[in-house]
Structures are given as C-alpha cells and as structure tokens.
Tab-separated table of C-alpha atoms in Angstrom:
chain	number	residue	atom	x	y	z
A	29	UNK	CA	47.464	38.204	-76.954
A	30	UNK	CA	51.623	37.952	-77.260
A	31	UNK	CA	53.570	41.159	-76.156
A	32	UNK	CA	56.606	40.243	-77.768
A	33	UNK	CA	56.907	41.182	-81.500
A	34	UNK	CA	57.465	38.612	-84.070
A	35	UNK	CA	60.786	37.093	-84.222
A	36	UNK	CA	62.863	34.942	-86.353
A	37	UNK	CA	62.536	31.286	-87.536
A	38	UNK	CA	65.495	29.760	-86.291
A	39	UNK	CA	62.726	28.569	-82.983
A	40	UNK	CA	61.410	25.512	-83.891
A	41	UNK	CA	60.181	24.109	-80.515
A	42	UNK	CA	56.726	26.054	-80.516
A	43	UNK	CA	54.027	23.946	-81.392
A	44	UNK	CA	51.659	24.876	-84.403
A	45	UNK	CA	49.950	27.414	-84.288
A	46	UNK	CA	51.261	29.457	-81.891
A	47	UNK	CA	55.286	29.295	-84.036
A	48	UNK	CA	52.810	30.357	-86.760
A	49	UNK	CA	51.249	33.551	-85.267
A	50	UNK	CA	54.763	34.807	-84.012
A	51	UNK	CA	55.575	35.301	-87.371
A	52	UNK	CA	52.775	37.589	-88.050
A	53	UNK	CA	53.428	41.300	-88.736
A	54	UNK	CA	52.153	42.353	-86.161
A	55	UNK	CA	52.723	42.504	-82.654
A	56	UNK	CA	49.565	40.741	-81.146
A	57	UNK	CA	47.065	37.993	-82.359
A	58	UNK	CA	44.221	35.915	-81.126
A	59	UNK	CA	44.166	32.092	-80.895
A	60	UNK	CA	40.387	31.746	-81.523
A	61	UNK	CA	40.679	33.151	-84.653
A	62	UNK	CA	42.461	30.300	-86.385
A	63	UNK	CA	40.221	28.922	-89.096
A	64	UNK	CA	39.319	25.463	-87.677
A	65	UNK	CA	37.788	25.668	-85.099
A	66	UNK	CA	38.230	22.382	-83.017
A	67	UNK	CA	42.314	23.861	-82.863
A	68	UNK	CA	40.546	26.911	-81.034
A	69	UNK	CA	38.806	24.429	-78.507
A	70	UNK	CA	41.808	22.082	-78.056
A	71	UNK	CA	43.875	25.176	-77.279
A	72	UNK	CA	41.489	25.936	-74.523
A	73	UNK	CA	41.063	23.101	-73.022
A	74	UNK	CA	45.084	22.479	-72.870
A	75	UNK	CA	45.416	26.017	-71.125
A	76	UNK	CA	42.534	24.964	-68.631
A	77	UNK	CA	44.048	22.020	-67.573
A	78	UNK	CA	47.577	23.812	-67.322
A	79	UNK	CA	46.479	26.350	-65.508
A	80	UNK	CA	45.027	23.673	-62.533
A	81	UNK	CA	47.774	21.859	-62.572
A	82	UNK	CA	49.660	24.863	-61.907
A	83	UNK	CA	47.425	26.070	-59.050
A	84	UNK	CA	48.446	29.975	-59.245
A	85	UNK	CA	47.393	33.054	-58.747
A	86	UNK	CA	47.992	34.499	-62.349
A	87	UNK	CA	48.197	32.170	-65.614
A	88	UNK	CA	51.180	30.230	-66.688
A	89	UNK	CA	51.635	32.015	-70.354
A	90	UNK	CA	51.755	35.510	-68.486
A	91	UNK	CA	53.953	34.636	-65.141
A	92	UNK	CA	56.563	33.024	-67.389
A	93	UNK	CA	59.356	33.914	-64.930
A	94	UNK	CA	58.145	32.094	-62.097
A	95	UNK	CA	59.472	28.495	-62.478
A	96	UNK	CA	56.934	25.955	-62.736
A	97	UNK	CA	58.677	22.736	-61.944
A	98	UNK	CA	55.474	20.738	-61.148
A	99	UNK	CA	54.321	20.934	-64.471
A	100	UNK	CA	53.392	17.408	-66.456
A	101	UNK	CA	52.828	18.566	-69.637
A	102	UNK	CA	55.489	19.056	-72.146
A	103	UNK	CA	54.398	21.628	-74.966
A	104	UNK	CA	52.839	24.400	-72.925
A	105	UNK	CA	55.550	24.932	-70.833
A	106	UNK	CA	58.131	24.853	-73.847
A	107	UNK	CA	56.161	27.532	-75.209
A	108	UNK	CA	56.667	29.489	-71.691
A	109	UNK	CA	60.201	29.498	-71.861
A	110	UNK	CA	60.337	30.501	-75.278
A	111	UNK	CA	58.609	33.635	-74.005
A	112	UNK	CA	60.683	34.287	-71.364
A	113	UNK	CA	63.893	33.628	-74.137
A	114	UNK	CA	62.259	36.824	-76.361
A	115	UNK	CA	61.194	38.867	-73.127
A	116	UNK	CA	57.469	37.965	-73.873
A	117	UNK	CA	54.167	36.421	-72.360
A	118	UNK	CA	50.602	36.206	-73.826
A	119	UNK	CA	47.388	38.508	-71.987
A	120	UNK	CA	44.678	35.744	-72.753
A	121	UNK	CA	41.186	36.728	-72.951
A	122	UNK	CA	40.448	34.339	-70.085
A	123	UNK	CA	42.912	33.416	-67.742
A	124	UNK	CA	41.045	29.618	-66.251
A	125	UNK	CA	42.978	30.937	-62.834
A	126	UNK	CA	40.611	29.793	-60.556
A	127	UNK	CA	38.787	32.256	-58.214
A	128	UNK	CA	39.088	33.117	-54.666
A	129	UNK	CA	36.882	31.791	-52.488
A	130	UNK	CA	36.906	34.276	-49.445
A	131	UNK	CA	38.454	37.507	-47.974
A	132	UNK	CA	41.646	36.928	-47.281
A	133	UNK	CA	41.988	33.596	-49.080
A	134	UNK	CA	45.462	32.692	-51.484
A	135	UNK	CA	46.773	30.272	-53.634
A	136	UNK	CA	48.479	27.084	-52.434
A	137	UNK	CA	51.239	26.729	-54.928
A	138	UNK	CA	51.649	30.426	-54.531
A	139	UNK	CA	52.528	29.855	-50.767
A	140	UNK	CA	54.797	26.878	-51.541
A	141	UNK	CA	56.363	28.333	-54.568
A	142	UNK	CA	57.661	31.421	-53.120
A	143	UNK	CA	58.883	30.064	-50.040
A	144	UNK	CA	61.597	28.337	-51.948
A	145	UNK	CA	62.164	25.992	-49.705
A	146	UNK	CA	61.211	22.611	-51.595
A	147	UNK	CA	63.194	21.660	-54.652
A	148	UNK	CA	61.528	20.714	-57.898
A	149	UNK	CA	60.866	16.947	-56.840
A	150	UNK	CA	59.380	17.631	-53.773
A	151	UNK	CA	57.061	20.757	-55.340
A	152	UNK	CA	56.226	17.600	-58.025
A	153	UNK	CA	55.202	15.993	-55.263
A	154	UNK	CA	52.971	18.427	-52.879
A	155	UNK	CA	51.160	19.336	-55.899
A	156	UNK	CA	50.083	15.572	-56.668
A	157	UNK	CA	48.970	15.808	-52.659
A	158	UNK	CA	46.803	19.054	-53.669
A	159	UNK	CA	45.342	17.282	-56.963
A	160	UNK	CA	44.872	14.289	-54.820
A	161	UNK	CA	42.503	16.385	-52.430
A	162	UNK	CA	41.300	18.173	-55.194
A	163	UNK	CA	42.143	21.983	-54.043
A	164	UNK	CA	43.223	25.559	-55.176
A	165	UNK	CA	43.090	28.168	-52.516
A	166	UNK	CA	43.856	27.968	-48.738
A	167	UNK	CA	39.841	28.393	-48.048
A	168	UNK	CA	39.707	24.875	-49.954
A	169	UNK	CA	41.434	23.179	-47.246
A	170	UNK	CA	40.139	25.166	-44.567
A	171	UNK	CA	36.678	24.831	-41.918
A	172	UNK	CA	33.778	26.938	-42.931
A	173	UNK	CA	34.768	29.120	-39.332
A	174	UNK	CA	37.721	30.261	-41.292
A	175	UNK	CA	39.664	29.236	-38.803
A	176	UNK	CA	41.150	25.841	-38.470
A	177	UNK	CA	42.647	23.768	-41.344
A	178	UNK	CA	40.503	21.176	-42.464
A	179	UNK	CA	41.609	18.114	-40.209
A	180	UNK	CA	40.948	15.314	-42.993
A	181	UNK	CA	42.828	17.155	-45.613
A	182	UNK	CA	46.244	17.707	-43.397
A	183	UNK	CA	46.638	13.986	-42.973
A	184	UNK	CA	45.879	13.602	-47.031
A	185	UNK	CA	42.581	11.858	-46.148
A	186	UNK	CA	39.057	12.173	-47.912
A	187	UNK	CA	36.425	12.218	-45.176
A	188	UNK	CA	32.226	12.084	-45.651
A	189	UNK	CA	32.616	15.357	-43.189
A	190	UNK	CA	34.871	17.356	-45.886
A	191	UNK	CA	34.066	19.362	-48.889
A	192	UNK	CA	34.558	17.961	-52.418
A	193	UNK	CA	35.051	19.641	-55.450
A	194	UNK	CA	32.539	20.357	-57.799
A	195	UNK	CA	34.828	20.880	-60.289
A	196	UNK	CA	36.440	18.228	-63.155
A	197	UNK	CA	39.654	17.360	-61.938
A	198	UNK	CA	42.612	15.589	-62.600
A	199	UNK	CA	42.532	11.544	-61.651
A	200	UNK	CA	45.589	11.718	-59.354
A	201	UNK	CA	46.115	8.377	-57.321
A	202	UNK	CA	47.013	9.062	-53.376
A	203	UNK	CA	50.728	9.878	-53.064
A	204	UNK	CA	52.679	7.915	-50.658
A	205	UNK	CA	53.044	8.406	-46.830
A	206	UNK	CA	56.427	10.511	-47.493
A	207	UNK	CA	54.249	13.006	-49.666
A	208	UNK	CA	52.413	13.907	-46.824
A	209	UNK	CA	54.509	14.172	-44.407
A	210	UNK	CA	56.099	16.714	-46.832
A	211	UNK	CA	52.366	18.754	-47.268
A	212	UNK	CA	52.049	18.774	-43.577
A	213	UNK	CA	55.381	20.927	-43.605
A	214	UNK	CA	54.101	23.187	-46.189
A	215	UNK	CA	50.933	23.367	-44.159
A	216	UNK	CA	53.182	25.464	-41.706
A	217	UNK	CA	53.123	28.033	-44.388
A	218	UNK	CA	49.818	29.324	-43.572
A	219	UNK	CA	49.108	27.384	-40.206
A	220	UNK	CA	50.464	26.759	-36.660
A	221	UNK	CA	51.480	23.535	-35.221
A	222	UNK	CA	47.593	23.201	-33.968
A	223	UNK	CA	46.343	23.766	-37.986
A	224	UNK	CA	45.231	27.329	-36.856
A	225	UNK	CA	45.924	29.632	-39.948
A	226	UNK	CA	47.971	33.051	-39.584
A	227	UNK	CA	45.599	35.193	-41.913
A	228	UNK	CA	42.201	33.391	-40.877
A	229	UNK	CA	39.498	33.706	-43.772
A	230	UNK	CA	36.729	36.296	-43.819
A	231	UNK	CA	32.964	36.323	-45.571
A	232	UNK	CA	32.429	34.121	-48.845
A	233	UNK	CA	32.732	35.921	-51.632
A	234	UNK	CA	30.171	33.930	-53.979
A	235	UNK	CA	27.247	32.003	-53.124
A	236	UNK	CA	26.651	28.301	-52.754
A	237	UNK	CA	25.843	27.810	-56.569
A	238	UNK	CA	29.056	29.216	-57.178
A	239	UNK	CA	31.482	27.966	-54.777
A	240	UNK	CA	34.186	25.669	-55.712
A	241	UNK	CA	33.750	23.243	-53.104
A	242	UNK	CA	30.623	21.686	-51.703
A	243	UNK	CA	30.453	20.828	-47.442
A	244	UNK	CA	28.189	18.760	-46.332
A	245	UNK	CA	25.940	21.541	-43.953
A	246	UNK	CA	25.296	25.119	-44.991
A	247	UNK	CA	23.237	26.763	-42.733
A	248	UNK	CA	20.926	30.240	-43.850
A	249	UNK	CA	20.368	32.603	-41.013
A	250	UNK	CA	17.745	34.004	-42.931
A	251	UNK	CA	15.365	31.097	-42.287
A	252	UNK	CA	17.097	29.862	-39.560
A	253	UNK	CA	17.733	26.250	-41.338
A	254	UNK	CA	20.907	23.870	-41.418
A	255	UNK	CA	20.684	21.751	-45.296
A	256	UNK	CA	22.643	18.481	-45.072
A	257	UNK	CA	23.548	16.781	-48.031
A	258	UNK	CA	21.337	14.222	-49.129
A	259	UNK	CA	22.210	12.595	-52.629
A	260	UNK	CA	23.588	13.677	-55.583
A	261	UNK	CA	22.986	17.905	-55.669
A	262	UNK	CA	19.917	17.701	-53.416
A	263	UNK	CA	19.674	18.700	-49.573
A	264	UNK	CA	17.874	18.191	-47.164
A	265	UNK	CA	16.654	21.007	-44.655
A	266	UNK	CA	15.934	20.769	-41.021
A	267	UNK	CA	14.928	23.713	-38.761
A	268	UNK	CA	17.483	25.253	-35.930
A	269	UNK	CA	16.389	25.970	-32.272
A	270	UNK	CA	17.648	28.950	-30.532
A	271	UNK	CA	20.722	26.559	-29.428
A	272	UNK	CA	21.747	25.893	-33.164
A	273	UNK	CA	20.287	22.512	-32.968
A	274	UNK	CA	17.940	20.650	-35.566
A	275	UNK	CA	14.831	19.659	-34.788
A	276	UNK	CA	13.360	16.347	-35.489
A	277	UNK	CA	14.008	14.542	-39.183
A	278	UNK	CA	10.271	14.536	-39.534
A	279	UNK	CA	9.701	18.612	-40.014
A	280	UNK	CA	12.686	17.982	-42.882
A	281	UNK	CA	13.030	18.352	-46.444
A	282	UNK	CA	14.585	17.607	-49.517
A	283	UNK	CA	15.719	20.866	-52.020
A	284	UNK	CA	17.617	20.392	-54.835
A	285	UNK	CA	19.295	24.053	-54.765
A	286	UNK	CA	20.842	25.827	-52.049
A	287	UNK	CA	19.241	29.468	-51.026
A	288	UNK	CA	21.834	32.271	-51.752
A	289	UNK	CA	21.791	33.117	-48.449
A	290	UNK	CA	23.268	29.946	-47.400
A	291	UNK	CA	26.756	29.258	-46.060
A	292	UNK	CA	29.109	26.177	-44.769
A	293	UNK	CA	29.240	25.681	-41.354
A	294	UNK	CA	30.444	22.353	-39.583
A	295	UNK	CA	28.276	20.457	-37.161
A	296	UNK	CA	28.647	18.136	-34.314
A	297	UNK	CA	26.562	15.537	-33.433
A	298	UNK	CA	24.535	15.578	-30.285
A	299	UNK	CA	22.487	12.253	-29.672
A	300	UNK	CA	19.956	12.397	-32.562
A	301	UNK	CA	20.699	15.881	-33.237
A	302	UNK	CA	23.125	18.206	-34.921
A	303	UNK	CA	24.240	21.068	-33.859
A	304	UNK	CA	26.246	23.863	-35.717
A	305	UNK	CA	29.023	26.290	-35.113
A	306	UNK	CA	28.541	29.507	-34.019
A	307	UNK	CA	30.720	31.348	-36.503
A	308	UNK	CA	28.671	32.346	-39.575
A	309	UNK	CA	30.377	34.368	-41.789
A	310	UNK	CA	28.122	36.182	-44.791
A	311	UNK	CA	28.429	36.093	-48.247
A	312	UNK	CA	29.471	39.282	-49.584
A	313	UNK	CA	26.942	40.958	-51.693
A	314	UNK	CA	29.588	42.524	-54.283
A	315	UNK	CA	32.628	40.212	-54.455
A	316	UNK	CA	35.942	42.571	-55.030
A	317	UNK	CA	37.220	42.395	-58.597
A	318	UNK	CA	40.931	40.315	-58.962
C-alpha cells in the first residue's frame, strides 16, 4: 500500500503501473489487483529479488531514506526516490525481508550500512562478497556454537565443512582478492580480530526444515544422534557415545528429513570417528514475532 496521496503528472520516471495507481483518488492501492495477472507476478518477483540484493532488515519501498547504493537494478530504486521526493513509501503485504535465524542475530548490510564508513563503491562491492557466499544475517556466516565466525566464509571461501543456502540466489562470480580484504574489515563490525562476535548468537529460532542455511551435521539430543549430509536432501544418522562421538558407520542410516529437534553443530574428526561440539543450543518452541 502507498502512504503518500496521489500527486501530479509532471513524474514520468515511475514505471507502469505503479505511475498509474498514484493517480488514483485515493490514498492507497494494491498491486495484485491489476487486471493481468502475470504484471502481479512479475511485480513480485522484482521486489523479491530487490529485497536480497539489498540484504536489510526492513524492505526497500518502505526504508526509502536509507541510501541503497549497492543496488543493480534500475527501476525499483527510481521508484524509491520518487517516494522519498513526495514524503512517501509503500506497506506491502509481504515484505520478502528475509528472517532471522537466531536470538540475537542481525542483518549484514544493516551493520555495514550504518557504520558509514565504506563509500558507495566499496558497499557495491562487500555486497557482491555476501551474494558470492550466499548470506543474509550474521548467524549465516557464523558456527552453529554461536560463537566464532565461520572460518571459510571470512577468507571469501566455499568449504564442504560450511553451510549453503537453500535458497535461489543470485549467480554472483567471486570478487577479487581486494573485495575481501575489504569484507574482512567489515567483519570487525560484529567480530574481534580472532572472528569471535561481540553479541554471540542464542537458540535457533526455526527448525531444520526451515532454516535458511543447511550445515553439514545437526545433531538431536533427543535421540542422542549426529545426521551428516549424505546426497542431495538426505542424511545420514549415526549414534553418539557419552563422549559426543559416533559410533561405527555400520549402525548408520540414511533419512531424507531432519527431526525438528535437530540442530547444527560442527564436528571434528577423530581417527574414524567424529566427534561434536559441546555447545547445543535449542530451537525455540515459539519464535518471537519481527
């Protein structure tokens, strides 16, 4: 829905139909009901893929003051500062802002953003480094202890022992070695010099079904089993001893869903067996409304 009320005709940068609908009568209207439908879907999709590219906490066409330099598409953004010209921004139905992952978690380009201290090149290019790794929210780039950054994503590296993203993303080739160098800086936003965050993470907020990203171990204290990934979606589960370790491949199995009850944890190897971290953190039953 737009805020602002209608306004004159003299604005002729606002792509159809959204120019149309400002000169409506009245003071709100809503994009899906335009009478062809594939319009409705297109409109969608564009805000989808806006909105991650943007990688913040609240959606583009309602934070129109917030400068957005790392933006790559044209049209959407024109729109924005048309609504910040008439004082205005749209309350859409649904936002595409992706969700938090944990307690405590945050946005990336909110962090980065509001520290002002890149200039719109160098914002351009730590968010090609986060579309790179394929990541939203601090938790995304983070260990499953809540703890420690994720070691393969600070150097800018995809690793068989980090989580991918089970989401459809952008195809974003690897930036260049200055790139990173520039998103270990902004990793100093949230971390120390050792990768150890300032805020560290609490309890999941949604189970493994839901989660954005996908680890290779989840363990479930519930039946005291670690699931490594196998192939594909499917798992395979080993039992734990009482010192975290797996027993033997041959009491294993394959599942090709996750229990609820099931969360990431890292593991180490230990001659032919793995062995998990301590710190399990729970999935909270109730996740806190945003």
């Amino acid at each position: 829905y737009c805020s602002a009320p209608p306004v004159s005709a003299e604005v002729t940068f606002v792509p159809f139909p959204w120019y149309k609908a400002f000169h409506r009568s009245q003071h709100s209207f809503d994009i899906g009901d335009h009478p062809v439908k594939p319009v409705h879907s297109l409109l969608k999709i564009a805000v989808a893929w806006t909105q991650l590219s943007a990688g913040t906490s609240v959606s583009f066409l309602e934070d129109v003051d917030t400068p957005l330099p790392h933006l790559e598409v044209k049209w959407l953004p024109s729109l924005r500062s048309y609504l910040k010209h008439i004082h205005g921004y749209f309350e859409l139905d649904e936002t595409f802002v992706q969700p938090l992952q944990r307690l405590d978690d945050s946005y990336i380009m909110d962090h980065i953003i509001n520290s002002q201290r890149f200039s719109p090149s160098k914002l351009h290019l730590l968010n090609c480094c986060r579309k790179y790794l394929q990541v939203t929210t601090i938790s995304d780039i983070t260990l499953p202890d809540g703890i420690r950054l994720e070691p393969n994503f600070e150097l800018g590296n995809h690793s068989p022992t980090s989580p991918k993203c089970g989401l459809h993303w952008f195809y974003q080739e690897r930036p260049p070695d200055d790139a990173w160098k520039l998103w270990q800086r902004a990793n100093c936003l949230w971390s120390d010099e050792h990768g150890t965050l300032t805020t560290p993470l609490g309890a999941w907020l949604f189970p493994p079904s839901q989660q954005r990203m996908k680890w290779p171990f989840y363990y479930d204290s519930v039946t005291d089993s670690l699931y490594a990934h196998d192939e594909g979606s499917n798992y395979r589960s080993y039992f734990v001893n009482p010192n975290r370790q797996t027993q033997t491949p041959i009491n294993s199995f394959v599942l090709d869903s996750l229990p609820d009850t099931a969360s990431p944890v890292t593991v180490s190897q230990i001659q032919d067996r793995w062995q998990h971290d301590q710190a399990i953190l729970p999935i909270l039953q109730q996740p806190p409304l945003q």
